[in-house]
Short mmCIF file of C-alpha atoms and ligand atoms in Angstrom, two decimals:
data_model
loop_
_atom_site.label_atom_id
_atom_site.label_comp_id
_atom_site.label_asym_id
_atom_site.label_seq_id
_atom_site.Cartn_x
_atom_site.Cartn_y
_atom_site.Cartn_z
CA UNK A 1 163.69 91.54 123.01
CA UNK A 2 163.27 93.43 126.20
CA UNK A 3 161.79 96.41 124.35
CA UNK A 4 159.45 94.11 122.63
CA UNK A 5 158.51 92.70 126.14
CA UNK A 6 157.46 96.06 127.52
CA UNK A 7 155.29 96.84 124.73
CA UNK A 8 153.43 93.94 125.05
CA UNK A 9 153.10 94.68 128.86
CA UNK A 10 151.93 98.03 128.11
CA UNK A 11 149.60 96.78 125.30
CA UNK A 12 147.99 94.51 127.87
CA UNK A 13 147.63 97.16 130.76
CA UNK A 14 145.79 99.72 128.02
CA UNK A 15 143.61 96.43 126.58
CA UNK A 16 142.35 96.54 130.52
CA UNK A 17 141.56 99.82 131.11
CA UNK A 18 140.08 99.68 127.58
CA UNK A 19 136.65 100.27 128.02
CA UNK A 20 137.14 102.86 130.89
CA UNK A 21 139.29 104.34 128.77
CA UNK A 22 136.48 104.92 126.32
CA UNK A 23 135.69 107.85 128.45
CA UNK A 24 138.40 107.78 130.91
CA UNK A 25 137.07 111.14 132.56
CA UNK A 26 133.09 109.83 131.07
CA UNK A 27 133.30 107.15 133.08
CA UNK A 28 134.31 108.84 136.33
CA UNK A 29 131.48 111.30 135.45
CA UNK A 30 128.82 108.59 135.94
CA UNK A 31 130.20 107.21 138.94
CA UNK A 32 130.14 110.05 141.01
CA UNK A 33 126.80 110.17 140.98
CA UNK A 34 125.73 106.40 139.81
CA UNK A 35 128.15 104.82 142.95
CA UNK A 36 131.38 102.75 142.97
CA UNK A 37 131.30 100.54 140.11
CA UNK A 38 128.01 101.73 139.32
CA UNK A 39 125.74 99.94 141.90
CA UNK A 40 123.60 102.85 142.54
CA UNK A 41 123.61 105.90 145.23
CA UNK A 42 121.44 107.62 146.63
CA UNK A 43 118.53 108.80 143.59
CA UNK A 44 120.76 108.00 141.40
CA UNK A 45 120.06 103.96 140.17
CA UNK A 46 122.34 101.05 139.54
CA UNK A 47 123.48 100.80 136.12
CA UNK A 48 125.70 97.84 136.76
CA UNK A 49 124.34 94.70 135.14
CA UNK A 50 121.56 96.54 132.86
CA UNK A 51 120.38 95.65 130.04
CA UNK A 52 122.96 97.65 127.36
CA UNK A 53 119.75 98.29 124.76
CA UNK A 54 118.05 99.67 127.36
CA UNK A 55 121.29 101.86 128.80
CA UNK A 56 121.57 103.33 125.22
CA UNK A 57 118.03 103.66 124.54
CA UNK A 58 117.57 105.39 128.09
CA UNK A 59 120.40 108.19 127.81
CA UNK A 60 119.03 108.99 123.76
CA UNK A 61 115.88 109.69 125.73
CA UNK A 62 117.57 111.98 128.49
CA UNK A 63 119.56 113.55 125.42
CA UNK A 64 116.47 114.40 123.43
CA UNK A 65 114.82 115.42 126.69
CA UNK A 66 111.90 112.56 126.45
CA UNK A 67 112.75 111.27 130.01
CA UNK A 68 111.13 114.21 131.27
CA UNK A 69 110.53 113.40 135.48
CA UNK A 70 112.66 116.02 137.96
CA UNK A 71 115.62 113.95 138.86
CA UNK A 72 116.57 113.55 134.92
CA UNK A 73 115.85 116.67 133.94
CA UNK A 74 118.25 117.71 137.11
CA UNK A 75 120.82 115.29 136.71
CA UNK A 76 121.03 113.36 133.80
CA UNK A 77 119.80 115.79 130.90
CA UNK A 78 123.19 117.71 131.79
CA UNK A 79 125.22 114.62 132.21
CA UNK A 80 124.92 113.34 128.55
CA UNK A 81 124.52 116.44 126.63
CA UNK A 82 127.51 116.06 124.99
CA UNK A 83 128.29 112.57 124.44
CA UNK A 84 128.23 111.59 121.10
CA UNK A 85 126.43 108.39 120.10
CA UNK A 86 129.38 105.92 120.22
CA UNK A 87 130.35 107.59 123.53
CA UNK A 88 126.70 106.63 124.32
CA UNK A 89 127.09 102.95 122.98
CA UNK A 90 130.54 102.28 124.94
CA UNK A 91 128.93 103.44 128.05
CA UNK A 92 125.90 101.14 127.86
CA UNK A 93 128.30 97.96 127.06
CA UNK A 94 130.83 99.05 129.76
CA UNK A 95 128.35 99.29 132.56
CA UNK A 96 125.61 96.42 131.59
CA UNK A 97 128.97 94.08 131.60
CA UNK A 98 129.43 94.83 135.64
CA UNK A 99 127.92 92.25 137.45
CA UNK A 100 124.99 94.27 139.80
CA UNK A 101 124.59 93.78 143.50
CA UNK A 102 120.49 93.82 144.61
CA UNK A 103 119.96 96.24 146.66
CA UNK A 104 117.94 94.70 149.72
CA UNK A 105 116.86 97.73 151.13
CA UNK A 106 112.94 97.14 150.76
CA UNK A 107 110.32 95.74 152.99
CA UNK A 108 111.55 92.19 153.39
CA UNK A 109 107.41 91.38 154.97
CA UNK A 110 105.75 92.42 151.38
CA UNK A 111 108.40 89.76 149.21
CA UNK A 112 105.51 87.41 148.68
CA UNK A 113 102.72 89.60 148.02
CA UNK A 114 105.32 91.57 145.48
CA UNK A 115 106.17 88.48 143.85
CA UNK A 116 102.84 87.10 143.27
CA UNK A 117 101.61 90.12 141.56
CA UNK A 118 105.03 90.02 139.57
CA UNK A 119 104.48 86.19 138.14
CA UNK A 120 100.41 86.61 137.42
CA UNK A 121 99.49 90.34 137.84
CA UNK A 122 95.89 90.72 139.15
CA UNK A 123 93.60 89.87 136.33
CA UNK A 124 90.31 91.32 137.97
CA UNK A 125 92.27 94.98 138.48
CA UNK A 126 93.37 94.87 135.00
CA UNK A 127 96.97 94.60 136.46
CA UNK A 128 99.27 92.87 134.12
CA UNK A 129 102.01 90.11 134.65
CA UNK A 130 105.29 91.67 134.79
CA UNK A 131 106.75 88.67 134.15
CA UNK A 132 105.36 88.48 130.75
CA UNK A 133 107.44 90.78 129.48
CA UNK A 134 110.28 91.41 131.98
CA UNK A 135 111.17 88.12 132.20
CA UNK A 136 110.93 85.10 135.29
CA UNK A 137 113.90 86.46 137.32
CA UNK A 138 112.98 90.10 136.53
CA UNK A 139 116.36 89.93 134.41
CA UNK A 140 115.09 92.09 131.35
CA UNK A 141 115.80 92.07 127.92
CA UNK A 142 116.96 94.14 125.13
CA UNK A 143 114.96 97.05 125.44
CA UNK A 144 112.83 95.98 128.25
CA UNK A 145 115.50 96.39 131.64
CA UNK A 146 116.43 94.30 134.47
CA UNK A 147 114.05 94.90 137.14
CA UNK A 148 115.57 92.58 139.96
CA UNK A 149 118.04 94.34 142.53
CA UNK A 150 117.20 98.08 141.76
CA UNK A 151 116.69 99.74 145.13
CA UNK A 152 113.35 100.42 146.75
CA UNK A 153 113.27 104.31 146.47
CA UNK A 154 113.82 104.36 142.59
CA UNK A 155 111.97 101.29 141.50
CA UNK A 156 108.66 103.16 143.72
CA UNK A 157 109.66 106.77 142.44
CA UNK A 158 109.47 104.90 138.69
CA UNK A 159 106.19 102.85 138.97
CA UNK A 160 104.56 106.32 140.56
CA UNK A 161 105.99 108.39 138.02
CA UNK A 162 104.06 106.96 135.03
CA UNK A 163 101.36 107.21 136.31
CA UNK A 164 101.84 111.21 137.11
CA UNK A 165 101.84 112.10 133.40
CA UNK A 166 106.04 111.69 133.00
CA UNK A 167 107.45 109.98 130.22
CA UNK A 168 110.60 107.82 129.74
CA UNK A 169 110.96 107.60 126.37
CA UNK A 170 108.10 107.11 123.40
CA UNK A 171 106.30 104.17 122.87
CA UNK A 172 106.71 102.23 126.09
CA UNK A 173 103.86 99.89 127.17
CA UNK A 174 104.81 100.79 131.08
CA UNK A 175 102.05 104.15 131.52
CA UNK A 176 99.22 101.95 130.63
CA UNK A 177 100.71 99.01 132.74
CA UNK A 178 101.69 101.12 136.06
CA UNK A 179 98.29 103.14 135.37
CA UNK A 180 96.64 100.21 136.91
CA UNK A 181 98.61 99.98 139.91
CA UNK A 182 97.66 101.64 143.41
CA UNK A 183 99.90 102.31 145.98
CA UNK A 184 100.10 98.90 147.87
CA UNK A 185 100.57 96.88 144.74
CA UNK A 186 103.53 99.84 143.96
CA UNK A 187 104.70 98.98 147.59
CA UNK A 188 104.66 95.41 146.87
CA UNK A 189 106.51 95.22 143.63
CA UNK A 190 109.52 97.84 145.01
CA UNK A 191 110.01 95.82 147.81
CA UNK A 192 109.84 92.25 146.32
CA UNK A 193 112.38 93.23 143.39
CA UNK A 194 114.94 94.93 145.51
CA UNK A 195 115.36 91.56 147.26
CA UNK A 196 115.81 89.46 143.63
CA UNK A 197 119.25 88.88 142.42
C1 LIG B 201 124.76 114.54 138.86
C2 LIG B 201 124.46 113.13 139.07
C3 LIG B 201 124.50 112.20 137.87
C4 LIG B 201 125.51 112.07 136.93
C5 LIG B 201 126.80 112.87 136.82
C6 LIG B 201 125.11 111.00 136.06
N1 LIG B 201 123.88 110.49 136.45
FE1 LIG B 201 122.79 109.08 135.46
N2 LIG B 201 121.22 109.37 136.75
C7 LIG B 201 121.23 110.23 137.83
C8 LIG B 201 119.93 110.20 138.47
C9 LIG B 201 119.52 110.99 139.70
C10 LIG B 201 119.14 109.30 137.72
C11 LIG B 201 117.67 108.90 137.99
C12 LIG B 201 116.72 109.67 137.10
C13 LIG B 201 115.29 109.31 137.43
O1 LIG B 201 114.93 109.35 138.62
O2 LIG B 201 114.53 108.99 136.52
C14 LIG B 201 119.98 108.78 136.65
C15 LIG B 201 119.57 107.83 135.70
C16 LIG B 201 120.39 107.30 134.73
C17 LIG B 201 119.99 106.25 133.80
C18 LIG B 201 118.65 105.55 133.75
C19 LIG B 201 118.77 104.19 134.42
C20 LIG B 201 117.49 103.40 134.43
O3 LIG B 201 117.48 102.35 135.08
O4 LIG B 201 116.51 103.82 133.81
C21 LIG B 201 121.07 106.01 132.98
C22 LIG B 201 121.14 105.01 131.85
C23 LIG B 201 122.15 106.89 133.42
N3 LIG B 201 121.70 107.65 134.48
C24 LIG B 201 123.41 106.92 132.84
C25 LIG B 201 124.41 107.82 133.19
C26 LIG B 201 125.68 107.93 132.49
C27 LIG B 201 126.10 107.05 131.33
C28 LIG B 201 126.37 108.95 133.09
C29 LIG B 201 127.74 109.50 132.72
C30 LIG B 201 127.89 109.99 131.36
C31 LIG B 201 125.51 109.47 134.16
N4 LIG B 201 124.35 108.75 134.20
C32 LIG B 201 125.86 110.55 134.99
C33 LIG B 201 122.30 111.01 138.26
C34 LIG B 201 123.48 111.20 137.55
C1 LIG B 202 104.28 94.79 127.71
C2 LIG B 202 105.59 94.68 128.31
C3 LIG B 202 105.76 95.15 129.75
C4 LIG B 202 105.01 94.78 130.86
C5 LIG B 202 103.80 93.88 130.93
C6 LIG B 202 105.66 95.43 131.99
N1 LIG B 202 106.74 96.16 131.58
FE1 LIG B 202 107.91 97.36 132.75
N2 LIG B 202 108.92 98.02 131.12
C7 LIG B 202 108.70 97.59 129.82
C8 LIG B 202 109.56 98.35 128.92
C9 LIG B 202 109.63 98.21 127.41
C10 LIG B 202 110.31 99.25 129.74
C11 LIG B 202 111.31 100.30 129.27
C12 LIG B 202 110.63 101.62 129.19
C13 LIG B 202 111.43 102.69 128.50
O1 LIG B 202 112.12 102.38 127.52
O2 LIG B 202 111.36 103.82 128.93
C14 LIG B 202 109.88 99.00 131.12
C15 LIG B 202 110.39 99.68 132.21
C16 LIG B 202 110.06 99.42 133.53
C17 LIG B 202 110.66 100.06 134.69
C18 LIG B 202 111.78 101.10 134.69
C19 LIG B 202 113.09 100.48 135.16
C20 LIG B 202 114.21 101.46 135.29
O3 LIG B 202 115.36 101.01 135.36
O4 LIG B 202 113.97 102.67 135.35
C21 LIG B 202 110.02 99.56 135.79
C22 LIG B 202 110.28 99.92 137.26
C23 LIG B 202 109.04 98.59 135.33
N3 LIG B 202 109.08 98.53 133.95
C24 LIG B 202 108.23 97.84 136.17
C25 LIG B 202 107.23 96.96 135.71
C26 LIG B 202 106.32 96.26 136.60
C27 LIG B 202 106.34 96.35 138.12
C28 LIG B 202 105.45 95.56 135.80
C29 LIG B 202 104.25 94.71 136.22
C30 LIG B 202 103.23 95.38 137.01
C31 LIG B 202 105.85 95.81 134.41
N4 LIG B 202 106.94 96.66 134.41
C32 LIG B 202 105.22 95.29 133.30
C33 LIG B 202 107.81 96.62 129.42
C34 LIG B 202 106.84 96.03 130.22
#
């Protein structure tokens, strides 16, 4: 009986660790760089609360070296070179399932310009709604990620980087959308979506 009791009890402490487990070390790998519990650190963004089809479709892209901008090709194409692809999928589950703090660190006077250009764009600039495809509370979906809460620095280092000639992935709609945008509207959307939650 007693034995029978402690398996149980150790059955139930590996269940919870589970998913870390999955990559006990992997895990630890990402967070040293990607923050406690994954809320982001310095360059390195918030993977907490993403969008898992994105997660997975993102570190294919560092693996196959698509994500090309300086950061990944410093950090990240290195950091998942040798996952292998269910590695890759436990990952993406195990960190879109924590729930993501915003960040709050961008300029709290530009929230209402941001957010208007979010919800309708600016038709006459050929600026589209992001809204339209990344949803009303910038929350994402499948592929498409969860804008709201991502800090400042990355969110403007992104929109700029698209329209510098880097890729992040093939077959994205985003160089033709952040093509449009100059660097007050960039400004204005950083800030504004740092603030959502
Ligand atoms: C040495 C630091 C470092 C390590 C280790 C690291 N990362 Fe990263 N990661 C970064 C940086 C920096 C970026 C931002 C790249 C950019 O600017 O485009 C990033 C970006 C990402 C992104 C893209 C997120 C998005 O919103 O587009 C994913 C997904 C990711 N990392 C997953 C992981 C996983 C999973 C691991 C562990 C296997 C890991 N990272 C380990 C530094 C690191
Ligand atoms: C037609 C659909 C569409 C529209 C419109 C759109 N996006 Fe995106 N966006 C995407 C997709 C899909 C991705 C994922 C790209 C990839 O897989 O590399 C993305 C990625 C992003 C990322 C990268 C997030 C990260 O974690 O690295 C940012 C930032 C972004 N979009 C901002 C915007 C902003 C700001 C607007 C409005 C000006 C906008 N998007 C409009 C579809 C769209």
């Amino acid at each position: 009986m007693k034995r029978t009791g402690l398996t149980v009890a150790l059955l139930f402490v590996l269940s919870c660790i589970g998913p870390a487990a999955a990559g006990d070390g992997t895990v630890r790998n990402c967070t040293w760089c990607h923050g406690t519990s994954a809320q982001g650190y310095m360059v390195a963004p918030r993977l907490a609360g993403q969008r898992p089809a994105y997660l997975e479709n993102q570190i294919r892209s560092f693996r196959d070296h698509s994500r090309d901008n300086p950061f990944s090709k410093q950090y990240m194409w290195g950091a998942v070179a040798a996952l292998d692809p269910e590695s890759v999928h436990d990952l993406a589950v195990y960190f879109a399932s924590i729930p993501g703090k915003p960040a709050n660190d961008g300029n709290p006077s530009l929230i209402a310009v941001g957010k208007t250009i979010y919800m309708d764009g600016i038709p006459e600039a050929n600026i589209a709604s992001c809204y339209a495809c990344h949803g009303p509370n910038a929350e994402g979906t499948r592929e498409i990620p969860r804008l709201g809460g991502l800090a400042y620095f990355y969110l403007k280092a992104r929109l700029e980087q698209w329209g510098q000639g880097y890729h992040s992935g093939a077959g994205t709609p985003m160089p033709i959308v952040a093509r449009a945008l100059g660097p007050n509207e960039i400004e204005a959307l950083a800030s504004y979506l740092s603030f959502v939650r």
